[in-house]
Amino acid sequence: MKQQGKAYGFLGLDAGDAIADGRAFVKRYGWTWPSIADPQRILSRRFGANSQPAILLIDAQGRFVAGFQGRGTPARWNDLKRKLRSP
């Protein structure tokens, strides 16, 4: 996907679940993007994702740019879109 010339993608992070349960969830909901198993919540802790769902914007160097936890409000999604557009 592209937003004003910047490439980005989606990645699921299955935090705290058994690997088989995470795979079943992805299959049940028809996700087409990659999903990473994080049963010990190592990546979740690294990025401060303490609850689910957590929406995180991570740059190409693996740095946290922006994000939120819980259900997304229009204001939260608009903030992420602004971050994608910024240099």
PDB file of C-alpha atoms in Angstrom:
ATOM      1  CA  MET A   1       0.000   0.000   0.000  1.00  0.00           C
ATOM      2  CA  LYS A   2       1.076   3.598  -0.469  1.00  0.00           C
ATOM      3  CA  GLN A   3       0.154   6.840   1.251  1.00  0.00           C
ATOM      4  CA  GLN A   4       1.588   9.910  -0.487  1.00  0.00           C
ATOM      5  CA  GLY A   5       4.526   7.980  -1.899  1.00  0.00           C
ATOM      6  CA  LYS A   6       5.349   6.074   1.284  1.00  0.00           C
ATOM      7  CA  ALA A   7       5.067   2.304   1.232  1.00  0.00           C
ATOM      8  CA  TYR A   8       3.487   0.616   4.225  1.00  0.00           C
ATOM      9  CA  GLY A   9       1.856  -2.664   5.113  1.00  0.00           C
ATOM     10  CA  PHE A  10      -0.094  -4.433   7.803  1.00  0.00           C
ATOM     11  CA  LEU A  11       1.270  -7.008  10.207  1.00  0.00           C
ATOM     12  CA  GLY A  12      -0.686  -8.902  12.825  1.00  0.00           C
ATOM     13  CA  LEU A  13       0.913  -9.562  16.196  1.00  0.00           C
ATOM     14  CA  ASP A  14      -0.714 -12.435  18.048  1.00  0.00           C
ATOM     15  CA  ALA A  15       0.211 -11.620  21.639  1.00  0.00           C
ATOM     16  CA  GLY A  16      -0.079 -14.133  24.445  1.00  0.00           C
ATOM     17  CA  ASP A  17      -1.956 -16.868  22.586  1.00  0.00           C
ATOM     18  CA  ALA A  18      -0.883 -20.360  21.672  1.00  0.00           C
ATOM     19  CA  ILE A  19       0.455 -20.406  18.110  1.00  0.00           C
ATOM     20  CA  ALA A  20      -2.307 -22.758  16.917  1.00  0.00           C
ATOM     21  CA  ASP A  21      -4.991 -20.458  18.373  1.00  0.00           C
ATOM     22  CA  GLY A  22      -3.489 -17.460  16.577  1.00  0.00           C
ATOM     23  CA  ARG A  23      -3.435 -19.305  13.268  1.00  0.00           C
ATOM     24  CA  ALA A  24      -7.049 -20.375  13.727  1.00  0.00           C
ATOM     25  CA  PHE A  25      -8.058 -16.739  14.394  1.00  0.00           C
ATOM     26  CA  VAL A  26      -6.312 -15.532  11.225  1.00  0.00           C
ATOM     27  CA  LYS A  27      -7.998 -18.251   9.181  1.00  0.00           C
ATOM     28  CA  ARG A  28     -11.433 -17.652  10.719  1.00  0.00           C
ATOM     29  CA  TYR A  29     -11.394 -13.928   9.909  1.00  0.00           C
ATOM     30  CA  GLY A  30      -9.702 -14.270   6.529  1.00  0.00           C
ATOM     31  CA  TRP A  31      -6.703 -12.037   7.208  1.00  0.00           C
ATOM     32  CA  THR A  32      -4.496 -11.784   4.145  1.00  0.00           C
ATOM     33  CA  TRP A  33      -1.572  -9.970   5.778  1.00  0.00           C
ATOM     34  CA  PRO A  34       1.203 -11.700   7.724  1.00  0.00           C
ATOM     35  CA  SER A  35       0.785 -12.379  11.422  1.00  0.00           C
ATOM     36  CA  ILE A  36       3.570 -12.997  13.936  1.00  0.00           C
ATOM     37  CA  ALA A  37       3.146 -15.226  16.986  1.00  0.00           C
ATOM     38  CA  ASP A  38       4.255 -13.483  20.204  1.00  0.00           C
ATOM     39  CA  PRO A  39       3.244 -15.985  22.917  1.00  0.00           C
ATOM     40  CA  GLN A  40       5.602 -14.505  25.526  1.00  0.00           C
ATOM     41  CA  ARG A  41       4.606 -10.920  24.542  1.00  0.00           C
ATOM     42  CA  ILE A  42       8.206  -9.929  23.847  1.00  0.00           C
ATOM     43  CA  LEU A  43       7.361  -7.685  20.886  1.00  0.00           C
ATOM     44  CA  SER A  44       4.215  -6.420  22.570  1.00  0.00           C
ATOM     45  CA  ARG A  45       6.223  -5.205  25.550  1.00  0.00           C
ATOM     46  CA  ARG A  46       8.897  -3.685  23.319  1.00  0.00           C
ATOM     47  CA  PHE A  47       6.309  -1.449  21.662  1.00  0.00           C
ATOM     48  CA  GLY A  48       4.219  -0.816  24.781  1.00  0.00           C
ATOM     49  CA  ALA A  49       1.167  -2.747  23.608  1.00  0.00           C
ATOM     50  CA  ASN A  50      -0.340  -3.672  26.969  1.00  0.00           C
ATOM     51  CA  SER A  51      -3.830  -4.542  25.759  1.00  0.00           C
ATOM     52  CA  GLN A  52      -5.586  -5.799  22.665  1.00  0.00           C
ATOM     53  CA  PRO A  53      -6.266  -4.508  20.191  1.00  0.00           C
ATOM     54  CA  ALA A  54      -3.268  -2.241  19.863  1.00  0.00           C
ATOM     55  CA  ILE A  55      -2.664  -0.328  16.649  1.00  0.00           C
ATOM     56  CA  LEU A  56       0.983   0.615  16.166  1.00  0.00           C
ATOM     57  CA  LEU A  57       2.741   2.525  13.412  1.00  0.00           C
ATOM     58  CA  ILE A  58       6.318   1.227  13.168  1.00  0.00           C
ATOM     59  CA  ASP A  59       8.797   2.741  10.712  1.00  0.00           C
ATOM     60  CA  ALA A  60      11.098   0.825   8.355  1.00  0.00           C
ATOM     61  CA  GLN A  61      13.856   0.890  10.985  1.00  0.00           C
ATOM     62  CA  GLY A  62      11.600  -0.795  13.559  1.00  0.00           C
ATOM     63  CA  ARG A  63      10.945   2.364  15.601  1.00  0.00           C
ATOM     64  CA  PHE A  64       7.583   3.200  17.120  1.00  0.00           C
ATOM     65  CA  VAL A  65       6.074   6.269  15.409  1.00  0.00           C
ATOM     66  CA  ALA A  66       2.520   6.434  16.742  1.00  0.00           C
ATOM     67  CA  GLY A  67      -0.307   4.257  17.932  1.00  0.00           C
ATOM     68  CA  PHE A  68      -3.154   3.641  20.299  1.00  0.00           C
ATOM     69  CA  GLN A  69      -4.719   0.846  22.304  1.00  0.00           C
ATOM     70  CA  GLY A  70      -8.334  -0.201  22.356  1.00  0.00           C
ATOM     71  CA  ARG A  71     -11.022   0.533  19.817  1.00  0.00           C
ATOM     72  CA  GLY A  72     -10.087   3.078  17.222  1.00  0.00           C
ATOM     73  CA  THR A  73     -12.021   6.324  17.174  1.00  0.00           C
ATOM     74  CA  PRO A  74     -12.120   8.475  14.034  1.00  0.00           C
ATOM     75  CA  ALA A  75      -9.767  10.957  15.735  1.00  0.00           C
ATOM     76  CA  ARG A  76      -7.230   8.208  16.494  1.00  0.00           C
ATOM     77  CA  TRP A  77      -7.311   6.868  12.929  1.00  0.00           C
ATOM     78  CA  ASN A  78      -7.015  10.387  11.512  1.00  0.00           C
ATOM     79  CA  ASP A  79      -3.967  11.001  13.709  1.00  0.00           C
ATOM     80  CA  LEU A  80      -2.302   7.867  12.318  1.00  0.00           C
ATOM     81  CA  LYS A  81      -3.097   8.974   8.773  1.00  0.00           C
ATOM     82  CA  ARG A  82      -1.471  12.343   9.488  1.00  0.00           C
ATOM     83  CA  LYS A  83       1.622  10.531  10.784  1.00  0.00           C
ATOM     84  CA  LEU A  84       1.786   8.491   7.561  1.00  0.00           C
ATOM     85  CA  ARG A  85       1.659  11.680   5.503  1.00  0.00           C
ATOM     86  CA  SER A  86       4.305  13.537   7.507  1.00  0.00           C
ATOM     87  CA  PRO A  87       7.951  13.429   6.355  1.00  0.00           C
TER      88      PRO A  87
END
